Short mmCIF file of C-alpha atoms and ligand atoms in Angstrom, two decimals:
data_model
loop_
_atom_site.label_atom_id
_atom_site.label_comp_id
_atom_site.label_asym_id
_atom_site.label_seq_id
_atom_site.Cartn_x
_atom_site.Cartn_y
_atom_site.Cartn_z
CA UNK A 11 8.15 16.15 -5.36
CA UNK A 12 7.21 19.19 -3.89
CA UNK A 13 6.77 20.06 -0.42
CA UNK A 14 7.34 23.69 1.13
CA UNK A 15 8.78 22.25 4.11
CA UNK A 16 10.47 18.62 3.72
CA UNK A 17 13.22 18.20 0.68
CA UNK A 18 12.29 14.90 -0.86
CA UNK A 19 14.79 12.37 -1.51
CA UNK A 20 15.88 13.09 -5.06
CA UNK A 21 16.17 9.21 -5.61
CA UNK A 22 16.22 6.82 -2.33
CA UNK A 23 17.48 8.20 0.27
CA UNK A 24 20.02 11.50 0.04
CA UNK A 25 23.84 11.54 -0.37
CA UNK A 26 26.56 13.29 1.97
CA UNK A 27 26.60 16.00 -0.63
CA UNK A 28 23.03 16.63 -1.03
CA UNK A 29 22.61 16.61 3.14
CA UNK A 30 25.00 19.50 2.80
CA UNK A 31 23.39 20.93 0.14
CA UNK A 32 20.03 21.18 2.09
CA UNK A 33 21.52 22.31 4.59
CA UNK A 34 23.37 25.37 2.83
CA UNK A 35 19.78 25.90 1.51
CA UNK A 36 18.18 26.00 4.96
CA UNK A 37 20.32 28.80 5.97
CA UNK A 38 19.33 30.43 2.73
CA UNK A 39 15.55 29.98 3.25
CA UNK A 40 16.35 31.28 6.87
CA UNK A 41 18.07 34.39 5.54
CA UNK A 42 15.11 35.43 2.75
CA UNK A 43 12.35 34.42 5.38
CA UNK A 44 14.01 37.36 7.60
CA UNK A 45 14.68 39.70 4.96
CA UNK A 46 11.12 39.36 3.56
CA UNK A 47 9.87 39.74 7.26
CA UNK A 48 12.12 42.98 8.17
CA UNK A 49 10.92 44.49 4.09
CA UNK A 50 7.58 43.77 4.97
CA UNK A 51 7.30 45.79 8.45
CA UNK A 52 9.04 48.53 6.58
CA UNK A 53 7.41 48.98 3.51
CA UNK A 54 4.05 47.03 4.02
CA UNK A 55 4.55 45.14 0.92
CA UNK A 56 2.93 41.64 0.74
CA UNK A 57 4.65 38.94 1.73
CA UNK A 58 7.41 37.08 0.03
CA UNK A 59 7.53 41.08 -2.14
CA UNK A 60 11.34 40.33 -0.97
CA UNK A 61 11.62 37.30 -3.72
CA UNK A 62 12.51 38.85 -7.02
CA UNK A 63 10.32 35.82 -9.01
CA UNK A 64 7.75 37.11 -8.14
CA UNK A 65 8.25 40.56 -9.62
CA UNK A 66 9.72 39.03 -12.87
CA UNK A 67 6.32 37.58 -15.07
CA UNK A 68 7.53 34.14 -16.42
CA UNK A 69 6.86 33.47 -20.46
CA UNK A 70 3.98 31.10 -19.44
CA UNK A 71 2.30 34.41 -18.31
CA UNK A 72 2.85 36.32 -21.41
CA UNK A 73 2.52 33.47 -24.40
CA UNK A 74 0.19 30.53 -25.64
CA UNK A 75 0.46 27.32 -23.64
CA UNK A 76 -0.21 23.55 -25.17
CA UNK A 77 -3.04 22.40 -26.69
CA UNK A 78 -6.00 20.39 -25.40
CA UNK A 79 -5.26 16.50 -26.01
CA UNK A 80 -1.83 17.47 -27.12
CA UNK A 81 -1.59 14.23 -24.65
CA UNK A 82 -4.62 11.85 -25.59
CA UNK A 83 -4.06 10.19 -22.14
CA UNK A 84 -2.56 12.48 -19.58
CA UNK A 85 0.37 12.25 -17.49
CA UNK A 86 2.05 13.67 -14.43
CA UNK A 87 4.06 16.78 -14.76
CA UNK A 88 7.41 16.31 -15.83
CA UNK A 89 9.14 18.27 -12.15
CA UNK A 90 7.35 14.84 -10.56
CA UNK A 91 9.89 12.18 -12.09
CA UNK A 92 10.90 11.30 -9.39
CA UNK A 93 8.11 9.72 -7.76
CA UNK A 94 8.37 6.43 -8.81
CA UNK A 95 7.85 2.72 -7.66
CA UNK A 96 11.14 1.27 -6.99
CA UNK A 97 13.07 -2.14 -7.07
CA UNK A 98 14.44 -2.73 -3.46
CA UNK A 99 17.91 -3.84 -4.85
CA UNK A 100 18.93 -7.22 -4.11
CA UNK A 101 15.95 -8.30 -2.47
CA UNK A 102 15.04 -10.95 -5.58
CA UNK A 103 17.20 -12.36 -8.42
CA UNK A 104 14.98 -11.44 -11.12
CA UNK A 105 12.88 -8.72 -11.91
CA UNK A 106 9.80 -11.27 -13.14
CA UNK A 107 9.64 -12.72 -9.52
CA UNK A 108 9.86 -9.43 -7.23
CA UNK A 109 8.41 -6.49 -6.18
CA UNK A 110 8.35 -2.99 -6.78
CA UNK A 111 7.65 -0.45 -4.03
CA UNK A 112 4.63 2.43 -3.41
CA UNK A 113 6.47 5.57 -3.13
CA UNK A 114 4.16 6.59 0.19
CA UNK A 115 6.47 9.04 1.11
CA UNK A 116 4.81 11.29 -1.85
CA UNK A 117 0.97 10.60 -1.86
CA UNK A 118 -1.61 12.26 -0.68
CA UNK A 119 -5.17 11.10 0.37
CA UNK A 120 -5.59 7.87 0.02
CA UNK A 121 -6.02 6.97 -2.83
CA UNK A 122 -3.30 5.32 -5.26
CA UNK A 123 -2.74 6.15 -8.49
CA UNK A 124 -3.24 3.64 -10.39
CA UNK A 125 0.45 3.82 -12.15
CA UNK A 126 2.36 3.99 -9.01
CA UNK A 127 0.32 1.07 -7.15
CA UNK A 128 3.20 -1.50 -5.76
CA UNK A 129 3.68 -4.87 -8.18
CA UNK A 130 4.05 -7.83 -6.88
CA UNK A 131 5.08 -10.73 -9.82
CA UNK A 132 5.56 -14.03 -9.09
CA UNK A 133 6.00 -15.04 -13.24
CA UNK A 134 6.21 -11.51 -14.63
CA UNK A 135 3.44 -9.60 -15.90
CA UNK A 136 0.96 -9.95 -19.01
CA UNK A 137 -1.55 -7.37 -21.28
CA UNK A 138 -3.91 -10.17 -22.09
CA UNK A 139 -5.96 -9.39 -24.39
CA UNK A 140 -9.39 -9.17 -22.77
CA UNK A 141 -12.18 -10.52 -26.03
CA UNK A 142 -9.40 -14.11 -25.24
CA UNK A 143 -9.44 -14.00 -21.67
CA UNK A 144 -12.79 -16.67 -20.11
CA UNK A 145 -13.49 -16.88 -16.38
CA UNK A 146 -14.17 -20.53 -15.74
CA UNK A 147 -16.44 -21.85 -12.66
CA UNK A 148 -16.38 -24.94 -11.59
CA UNK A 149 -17.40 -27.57 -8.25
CA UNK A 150 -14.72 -29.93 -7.00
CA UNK A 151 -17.27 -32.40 -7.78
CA UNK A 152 -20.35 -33.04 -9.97
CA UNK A 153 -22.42 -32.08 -7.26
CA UNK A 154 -20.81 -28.05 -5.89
CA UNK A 155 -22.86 -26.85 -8.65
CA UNK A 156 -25.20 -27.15 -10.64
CA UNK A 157 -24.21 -25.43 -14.22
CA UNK A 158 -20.30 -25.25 -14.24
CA UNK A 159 -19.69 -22.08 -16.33
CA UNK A 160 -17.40 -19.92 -18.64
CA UNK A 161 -17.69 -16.23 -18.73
CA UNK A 162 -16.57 -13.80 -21.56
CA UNK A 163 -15.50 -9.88 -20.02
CA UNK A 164 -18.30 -9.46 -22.21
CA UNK A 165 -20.77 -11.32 -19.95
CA UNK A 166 -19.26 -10.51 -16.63
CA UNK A 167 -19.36 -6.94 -17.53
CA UNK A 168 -23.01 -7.15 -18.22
CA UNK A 169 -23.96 -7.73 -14.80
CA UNK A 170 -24.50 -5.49 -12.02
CA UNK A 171 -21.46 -3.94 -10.56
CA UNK A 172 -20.45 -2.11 -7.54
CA UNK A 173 -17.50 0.17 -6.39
CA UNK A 174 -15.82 -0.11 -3.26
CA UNK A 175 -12.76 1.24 -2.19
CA UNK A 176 -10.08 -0.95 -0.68
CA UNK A 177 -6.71 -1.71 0.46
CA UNK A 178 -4.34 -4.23 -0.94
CA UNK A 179 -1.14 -5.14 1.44
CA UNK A 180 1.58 -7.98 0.94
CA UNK A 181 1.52 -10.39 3.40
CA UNK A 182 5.48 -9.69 3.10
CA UNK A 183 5.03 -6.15 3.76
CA UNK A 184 7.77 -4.65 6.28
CA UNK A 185 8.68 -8.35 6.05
CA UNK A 186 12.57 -6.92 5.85
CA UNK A 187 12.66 -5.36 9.42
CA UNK A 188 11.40 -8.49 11.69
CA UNK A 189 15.00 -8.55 13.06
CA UNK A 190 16.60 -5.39 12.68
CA UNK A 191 16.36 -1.82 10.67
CA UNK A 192 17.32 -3.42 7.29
CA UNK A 193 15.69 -0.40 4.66
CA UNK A 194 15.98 3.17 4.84
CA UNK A 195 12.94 4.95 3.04
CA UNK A 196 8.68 3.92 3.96
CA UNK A 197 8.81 3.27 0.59
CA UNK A 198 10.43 0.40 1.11
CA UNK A 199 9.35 -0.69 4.54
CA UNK A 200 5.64 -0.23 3.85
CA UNK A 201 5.49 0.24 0.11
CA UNK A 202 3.77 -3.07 -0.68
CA UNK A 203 0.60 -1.19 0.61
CA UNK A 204 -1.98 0.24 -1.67
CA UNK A 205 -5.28 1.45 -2.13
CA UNK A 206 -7.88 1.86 -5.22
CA UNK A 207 -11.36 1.76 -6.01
CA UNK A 208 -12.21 -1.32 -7.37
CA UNK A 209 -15.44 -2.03 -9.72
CA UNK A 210 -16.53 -5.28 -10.14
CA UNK A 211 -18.92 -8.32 -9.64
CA UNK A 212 -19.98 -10.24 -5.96
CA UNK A 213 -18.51 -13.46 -6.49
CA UNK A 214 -21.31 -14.42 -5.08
CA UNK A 215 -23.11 -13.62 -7.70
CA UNK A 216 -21.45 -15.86 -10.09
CA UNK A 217 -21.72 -19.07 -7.90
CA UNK A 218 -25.26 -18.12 -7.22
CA UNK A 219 -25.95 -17.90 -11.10
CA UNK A 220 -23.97 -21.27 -11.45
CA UNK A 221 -26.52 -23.20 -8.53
CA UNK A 222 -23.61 -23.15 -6.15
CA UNK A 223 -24.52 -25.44 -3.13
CA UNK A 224 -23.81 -23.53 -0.06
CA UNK A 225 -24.18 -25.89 2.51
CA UNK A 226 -21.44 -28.00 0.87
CA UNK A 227 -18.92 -25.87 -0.40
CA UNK A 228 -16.80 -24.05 2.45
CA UNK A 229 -14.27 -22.79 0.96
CA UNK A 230 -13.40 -21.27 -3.04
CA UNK A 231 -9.84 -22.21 -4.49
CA UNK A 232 -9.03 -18.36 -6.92
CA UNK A 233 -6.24 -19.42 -10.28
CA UNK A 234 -4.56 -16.95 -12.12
CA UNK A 235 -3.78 -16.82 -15.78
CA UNK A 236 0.18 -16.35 -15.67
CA UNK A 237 2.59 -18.79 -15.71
CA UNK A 238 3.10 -18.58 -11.50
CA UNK A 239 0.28 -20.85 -10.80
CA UNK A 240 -0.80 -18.66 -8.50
CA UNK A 241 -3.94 -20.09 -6.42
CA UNK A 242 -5.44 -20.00 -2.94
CA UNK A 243 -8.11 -20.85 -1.04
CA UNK A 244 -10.56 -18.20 0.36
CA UNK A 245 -13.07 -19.03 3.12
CA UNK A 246 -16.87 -19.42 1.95
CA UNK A 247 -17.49 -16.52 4.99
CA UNK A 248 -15.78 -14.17 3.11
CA UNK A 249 -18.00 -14.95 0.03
CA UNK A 250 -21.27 -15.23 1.34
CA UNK A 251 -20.68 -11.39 3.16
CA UNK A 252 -20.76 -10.09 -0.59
CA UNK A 253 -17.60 -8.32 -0.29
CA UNK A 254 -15.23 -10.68 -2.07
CA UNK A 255 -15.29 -8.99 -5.88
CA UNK A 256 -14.59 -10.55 -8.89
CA UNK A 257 -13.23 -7.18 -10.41
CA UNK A 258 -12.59 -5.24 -13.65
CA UNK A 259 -12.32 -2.03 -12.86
CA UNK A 260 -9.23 0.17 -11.29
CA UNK A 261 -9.86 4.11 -9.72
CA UNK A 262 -12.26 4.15 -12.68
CA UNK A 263 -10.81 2.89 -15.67
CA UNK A 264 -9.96 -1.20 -16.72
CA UNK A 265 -6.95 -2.49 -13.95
CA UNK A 266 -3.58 -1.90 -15.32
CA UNK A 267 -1.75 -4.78 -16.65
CA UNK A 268 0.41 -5.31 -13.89
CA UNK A 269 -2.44 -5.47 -11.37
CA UNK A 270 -3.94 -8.38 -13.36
CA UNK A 271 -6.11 -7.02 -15.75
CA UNK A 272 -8.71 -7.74 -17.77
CA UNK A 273 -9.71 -9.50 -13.82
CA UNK A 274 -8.72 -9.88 -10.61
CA UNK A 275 -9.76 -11.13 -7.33
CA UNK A 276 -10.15 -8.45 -4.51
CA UNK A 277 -10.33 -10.05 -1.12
CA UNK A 278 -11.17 -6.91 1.09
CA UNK A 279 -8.96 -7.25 4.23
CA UNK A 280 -6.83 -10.68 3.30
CA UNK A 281 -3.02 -10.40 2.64
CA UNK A 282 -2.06 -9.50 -1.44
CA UNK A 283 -1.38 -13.05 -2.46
CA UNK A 284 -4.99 -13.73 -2.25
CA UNK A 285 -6.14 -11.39 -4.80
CA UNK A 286 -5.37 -13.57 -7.88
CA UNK A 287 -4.69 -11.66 -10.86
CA UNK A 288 -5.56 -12.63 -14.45
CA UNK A 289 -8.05 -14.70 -12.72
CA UNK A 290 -9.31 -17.18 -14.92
CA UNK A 291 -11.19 -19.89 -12.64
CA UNK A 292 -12.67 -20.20 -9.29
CA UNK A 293 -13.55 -23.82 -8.12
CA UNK A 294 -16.03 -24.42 -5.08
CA UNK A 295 -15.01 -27.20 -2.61
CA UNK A 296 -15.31 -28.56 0.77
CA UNK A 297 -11.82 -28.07 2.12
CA UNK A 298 -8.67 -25.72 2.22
CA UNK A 299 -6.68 -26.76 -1.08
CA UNK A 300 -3.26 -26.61 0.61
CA UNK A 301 -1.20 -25.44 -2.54
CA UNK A 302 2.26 -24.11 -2.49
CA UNK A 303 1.44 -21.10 -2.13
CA UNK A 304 -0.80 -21.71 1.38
CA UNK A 305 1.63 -24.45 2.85
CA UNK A 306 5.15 -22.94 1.89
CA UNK A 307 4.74 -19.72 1.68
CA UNK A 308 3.12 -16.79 3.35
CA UNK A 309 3.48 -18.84 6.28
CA UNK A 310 3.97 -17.64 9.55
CA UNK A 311 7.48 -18.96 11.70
CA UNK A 312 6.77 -18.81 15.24
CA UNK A 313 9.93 -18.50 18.08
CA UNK A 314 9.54 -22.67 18.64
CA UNK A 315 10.17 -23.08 14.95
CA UNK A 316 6.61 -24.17 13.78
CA UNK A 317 4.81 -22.46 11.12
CA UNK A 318 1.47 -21.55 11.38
CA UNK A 319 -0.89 -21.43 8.01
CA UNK A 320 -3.62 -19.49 6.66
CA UNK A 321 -3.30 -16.17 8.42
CA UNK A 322 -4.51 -14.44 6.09
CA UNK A 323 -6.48 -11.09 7.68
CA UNK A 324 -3.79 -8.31 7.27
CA UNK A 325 -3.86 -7.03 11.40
CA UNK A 326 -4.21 -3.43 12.26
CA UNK A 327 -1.38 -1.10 10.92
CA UNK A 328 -0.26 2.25 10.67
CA UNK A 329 2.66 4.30 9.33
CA UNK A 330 3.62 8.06 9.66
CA UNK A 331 4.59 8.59 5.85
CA UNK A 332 5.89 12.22 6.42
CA UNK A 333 8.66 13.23 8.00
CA UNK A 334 9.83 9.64 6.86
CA UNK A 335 13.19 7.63 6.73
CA UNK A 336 15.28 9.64 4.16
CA UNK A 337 13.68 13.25 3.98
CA UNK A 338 15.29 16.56 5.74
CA UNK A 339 13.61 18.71 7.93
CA UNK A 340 14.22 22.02 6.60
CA UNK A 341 13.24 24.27 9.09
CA UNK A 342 12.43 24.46 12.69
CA UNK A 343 8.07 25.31 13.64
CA UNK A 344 5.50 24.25 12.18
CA UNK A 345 5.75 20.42 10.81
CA UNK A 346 2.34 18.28 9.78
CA UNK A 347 2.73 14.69 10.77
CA UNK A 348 1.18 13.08 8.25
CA UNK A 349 0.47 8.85 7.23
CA UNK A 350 -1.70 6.30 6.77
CA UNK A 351 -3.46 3.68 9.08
CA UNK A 352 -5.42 0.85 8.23
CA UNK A 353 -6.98 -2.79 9.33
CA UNK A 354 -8.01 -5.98 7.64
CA UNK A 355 -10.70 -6.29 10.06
CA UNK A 356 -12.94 -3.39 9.89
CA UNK A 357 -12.68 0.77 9.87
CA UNK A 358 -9.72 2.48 11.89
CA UNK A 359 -10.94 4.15 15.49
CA UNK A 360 -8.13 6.50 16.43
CA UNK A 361 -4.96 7.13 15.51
CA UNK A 362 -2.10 7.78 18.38
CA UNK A 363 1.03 9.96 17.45
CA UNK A 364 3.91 10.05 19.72
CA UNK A 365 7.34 12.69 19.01
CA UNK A 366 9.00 11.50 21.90
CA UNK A 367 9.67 7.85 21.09
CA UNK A 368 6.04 6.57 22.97
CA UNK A 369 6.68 8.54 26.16
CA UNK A 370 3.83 10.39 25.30
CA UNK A 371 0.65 9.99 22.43
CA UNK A 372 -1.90 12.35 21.20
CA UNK A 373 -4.55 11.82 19.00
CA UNK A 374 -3.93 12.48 15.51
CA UNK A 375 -6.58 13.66 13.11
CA UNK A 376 -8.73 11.02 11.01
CA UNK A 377 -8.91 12.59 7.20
CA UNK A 378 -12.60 11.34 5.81
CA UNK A 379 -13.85 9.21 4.17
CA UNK A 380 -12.99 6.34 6.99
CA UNK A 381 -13.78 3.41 5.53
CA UNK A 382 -13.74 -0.48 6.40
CA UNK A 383 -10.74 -2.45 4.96
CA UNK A 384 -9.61 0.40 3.22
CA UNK A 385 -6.65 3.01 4.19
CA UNK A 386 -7.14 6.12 6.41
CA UNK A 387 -5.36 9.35 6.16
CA UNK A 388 -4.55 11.01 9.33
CA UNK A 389 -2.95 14.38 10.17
CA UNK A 390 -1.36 15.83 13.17
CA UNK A 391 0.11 19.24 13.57
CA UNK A 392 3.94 19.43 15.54
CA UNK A 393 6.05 22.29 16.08
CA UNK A 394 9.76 20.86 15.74
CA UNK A 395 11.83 22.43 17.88
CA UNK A 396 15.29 21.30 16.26
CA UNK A 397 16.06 19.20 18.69
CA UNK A 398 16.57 14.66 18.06
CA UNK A 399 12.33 13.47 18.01
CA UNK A 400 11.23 10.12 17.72
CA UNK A 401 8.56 9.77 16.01
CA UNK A 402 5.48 6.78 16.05
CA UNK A 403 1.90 5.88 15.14
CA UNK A 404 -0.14 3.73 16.89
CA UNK A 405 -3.60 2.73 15.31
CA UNK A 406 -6.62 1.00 17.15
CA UNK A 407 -9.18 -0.08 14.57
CA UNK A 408 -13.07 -0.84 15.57
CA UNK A 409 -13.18 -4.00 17.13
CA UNK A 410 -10.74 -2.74 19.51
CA UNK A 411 -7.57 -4.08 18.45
CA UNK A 412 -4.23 -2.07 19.05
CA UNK A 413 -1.19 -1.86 16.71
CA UNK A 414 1.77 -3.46 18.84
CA UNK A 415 5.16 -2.39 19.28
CA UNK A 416 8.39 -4.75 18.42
CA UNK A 417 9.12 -5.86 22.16
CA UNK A 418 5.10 -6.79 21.92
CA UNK A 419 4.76 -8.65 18.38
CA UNK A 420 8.17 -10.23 19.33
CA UNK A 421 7.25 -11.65 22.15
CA UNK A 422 4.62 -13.49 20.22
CA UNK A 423 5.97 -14.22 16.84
CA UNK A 424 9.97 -14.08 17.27
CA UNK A 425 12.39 -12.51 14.60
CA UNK A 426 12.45 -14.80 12.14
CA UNK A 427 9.71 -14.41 10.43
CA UNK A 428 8.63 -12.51 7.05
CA UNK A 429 4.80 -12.00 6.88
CA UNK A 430 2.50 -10.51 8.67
CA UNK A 431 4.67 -7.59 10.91
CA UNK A 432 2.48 -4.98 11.90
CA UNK A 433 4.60 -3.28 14.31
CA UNK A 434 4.76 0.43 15.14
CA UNK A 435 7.33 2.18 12.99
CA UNK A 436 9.80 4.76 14.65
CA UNK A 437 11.47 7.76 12.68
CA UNK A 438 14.37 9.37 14.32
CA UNK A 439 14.53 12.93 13.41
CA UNK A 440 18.25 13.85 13.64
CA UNK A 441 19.34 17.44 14.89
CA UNK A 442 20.33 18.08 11.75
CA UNK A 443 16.98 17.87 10.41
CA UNK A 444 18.03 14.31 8.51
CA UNK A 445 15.51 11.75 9.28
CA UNK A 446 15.93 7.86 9.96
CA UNK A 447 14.27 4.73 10.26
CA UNK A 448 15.60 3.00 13.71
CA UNK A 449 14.14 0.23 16.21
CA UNK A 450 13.29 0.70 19.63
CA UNK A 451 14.04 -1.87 22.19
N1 LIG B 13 -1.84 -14.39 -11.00
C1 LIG B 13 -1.15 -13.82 -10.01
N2 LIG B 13 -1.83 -13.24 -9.03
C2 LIG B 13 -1.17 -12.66 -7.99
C3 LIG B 13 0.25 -12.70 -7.92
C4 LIG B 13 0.94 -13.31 -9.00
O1 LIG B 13 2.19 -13.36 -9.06
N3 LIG B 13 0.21 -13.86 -10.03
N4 LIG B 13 0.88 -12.15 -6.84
C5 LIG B 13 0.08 -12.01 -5.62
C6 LIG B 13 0.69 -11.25 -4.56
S1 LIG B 13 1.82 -12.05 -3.59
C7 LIG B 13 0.30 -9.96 -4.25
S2 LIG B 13 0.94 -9.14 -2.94
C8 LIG B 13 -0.66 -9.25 -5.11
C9 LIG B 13 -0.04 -7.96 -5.63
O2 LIG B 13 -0.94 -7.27 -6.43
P1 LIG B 13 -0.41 -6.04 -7.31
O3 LIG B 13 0.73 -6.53 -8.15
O4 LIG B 13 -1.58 -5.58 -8.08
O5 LIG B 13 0.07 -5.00 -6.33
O6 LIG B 13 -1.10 -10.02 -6.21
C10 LIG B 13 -1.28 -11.40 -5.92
N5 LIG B 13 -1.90 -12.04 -7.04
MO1 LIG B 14 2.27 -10.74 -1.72
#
């Protein structure tokens, strides 16, 4: 991936030999920068005159490139292989029940494309065909609503849609590091974050076309289509505010197989577990369905040893996703902080950066567009001065709540837990420009 001023991890994190590789480079890059200054004053030539490439036209200047649709359905240049989404190894026994990892460290905006979104499989993942696939709506009783029915993708895409752009997040997310550093790239202590536009149907719409009663039914149980049994219950509140979609569509085109197409649930603001893919039937009832998936897992394991269910909003969050846990600083000056904040609440407020391990925090930049329940980019310019930084974010979203630090969220919730750590992250840049993901006490 390229980046003028931070050498990407060729695969993880780097080796001994590549550190010293970079490093031989840096003194390189030091050594042309100060030639190409010194030729400059002399001569006046523009700058970088002193790099011979420059002077030497390549044979994609002189000769016929490709031709259109040579690729009928593009794809990214072949010097960006190595951004990929990544196994965490030995986190699962099999690769049907796991999850692979956003590479963060390499995006832009926020937007994700749609091919390196995170995957989380509890049974594997299916390309079902769609003209097979039925959405099925039913009451828990004869009475929840009035016409039970079965949708095509043919009918459901007939009605009106609407485009929203969200954030999905793993309850599990940065579920590895409630005790101790444990991973050494964002990639894999925030990658099971994402972000898309999603086109699709009001749910609300469907249980209104089916005579849903709404003074009965409180709560909607969502079932996928795989063989995980994947279901859970979603509050009527989140229904009735329109925003819970019953979507198709996936930073415009169908979803991708592994993010449940033909259909998928997208709860704006709830943990990932909640938007059931290959959704094939909601049911309206008057109580929380308690399945596996809501009383044994993504549950929360407080310090007394009780677990506490159905905390499902995914609490303000931010991470600083360059200079991250296994880049190299190249060069001394001018470095852009750059990440990504976000709250299952509402839009993000401010952003806080610290380089001195929360001594001190300045505002960072918010990117546009900020949006509610979806991710934020922010910026913040730093002038690295070689020596050890620690860096943080701290996000505040808009109904006032603050991102906490361990010492904080420990205090409440213990170590033992998996889901639901929303902690500030801290990146130790080392001297020699090697940077680290360590805990603060
Ligand atoms: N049918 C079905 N839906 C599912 C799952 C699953 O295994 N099967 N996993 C859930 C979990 S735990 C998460 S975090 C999200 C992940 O969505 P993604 O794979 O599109 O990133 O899907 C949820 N929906
Ligand atoms: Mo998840």
């Amino acid at each position: 991936m390229f980046n003028p001023f931070i050498r990407r991890a060729p695969e993880n994190f780097l080796t001994r030999e590549q550190i010293a590789d970079v490093q031989r480079g840096r003194r390189g890059f030091l050594a042309t920068a100060l030639a190409t200054a010194a030729g400059a004053a002399a001569a006046q030539a523009p700058a970088g005159a002193g790099d011979p490439a420059i002077l030497n036209l390549p044979g994609h200047s002189k000769s016929l490139g490709q031709a259109v649709a040579a690729r009928g359905y593009g794809l990214p240049s072949t010097w960006e292989k190595n951004l990929q989404r990544r196994e965490s190894p030995g986190l699962t026994r099999v690769s049907q029940a796991s999850v692979s990892f956003c590479p963060l460290q390499g995006l832009f905006g926020i937007i994700t494309p749609s091919g390196l979104h995170f995957e989380r499989h509890h049974q594997g993942w299916w390309d079902i065909d769609p003209s097979q696939h039925r959405l099925m709506i039913n009451g828990s009783d004869d009475k929840m609503l009035k016409r039970p029915m079965v949708f095509t993708m043919d009918e459901l895409m007939r009605l009106p849609p609407v485009s929203r752009m969200h954030f999905i997040e793993c309850g599990a997310n940065t579920g590895m590091e409630w005790g101790n550093v444990s991973v050494p790239t964002v990639q894999y202590t925030h990658g099971m974050l994402s972000c898309s536009e999603f086109t699709g149907v009001p749910l609300r719409t469907l249980l209104e076309m089916c005579g849903a009663d709404f003074k009965r039914g409180k709560f909607v149980l969502g079932e996928g289509a795989d063989g995980s049994g994947m279901t859970r219950t979603i509050p009527m509140s989140l229904v009735m505010s329109g925003e819970v979609l019953v979507a198709w569509g996936q930073n415009g085109e169908m979803l991708r197989p592994e993010n449940g197409y033909p259909l998928r649930l997208v709860v704006p603001g709830v943990q990932g577990v909640s938007w059931i893919k290959y959704l094939r039937r909601i049911e309206l009832g008057d109580m929380p369905y308690g399945t596996k998936d809501e009383t044994v897992h993504y549950i929360d394991l407080m310090p007394d040893g009780q677990h506490r269910q159905y905390t499902s909003i995914q609490e303000v969050k931010s991470v600083i996703t360059s200079p991250s846990g296994g880049q190299m600083l190249l060069d001394k000056g001018f470095t852009n902080i750059t990440g990504l904040a976000w709250s299952g609440r509402g839009a993000i407020r401010k952003v806080d950066v610290s380089v001195d391990g929360g001594r001190n925090w300045r505002p960072a930049r918010l990117e546009s567009p900020v949006l509610s329940k979806c991710l934020t980019r922010f910026n913040c310019d730093w002038s690295w001065d070689g020596k050890p930084a620690l860096l943080m974010s701290r996000a505040t979203d808009d109904t006032g709540q603050i991102q906490p630090n361990y010492a904080e969220l420990r205090r409440v919730r213990g170590t033992r837990s998996i889901y639901h750590n929303n902690a500030i992250q801290t990146w130790l840049v080392e001297e020699s420009g090697e940077v680290k993901n360590v805990q603060l006490s």
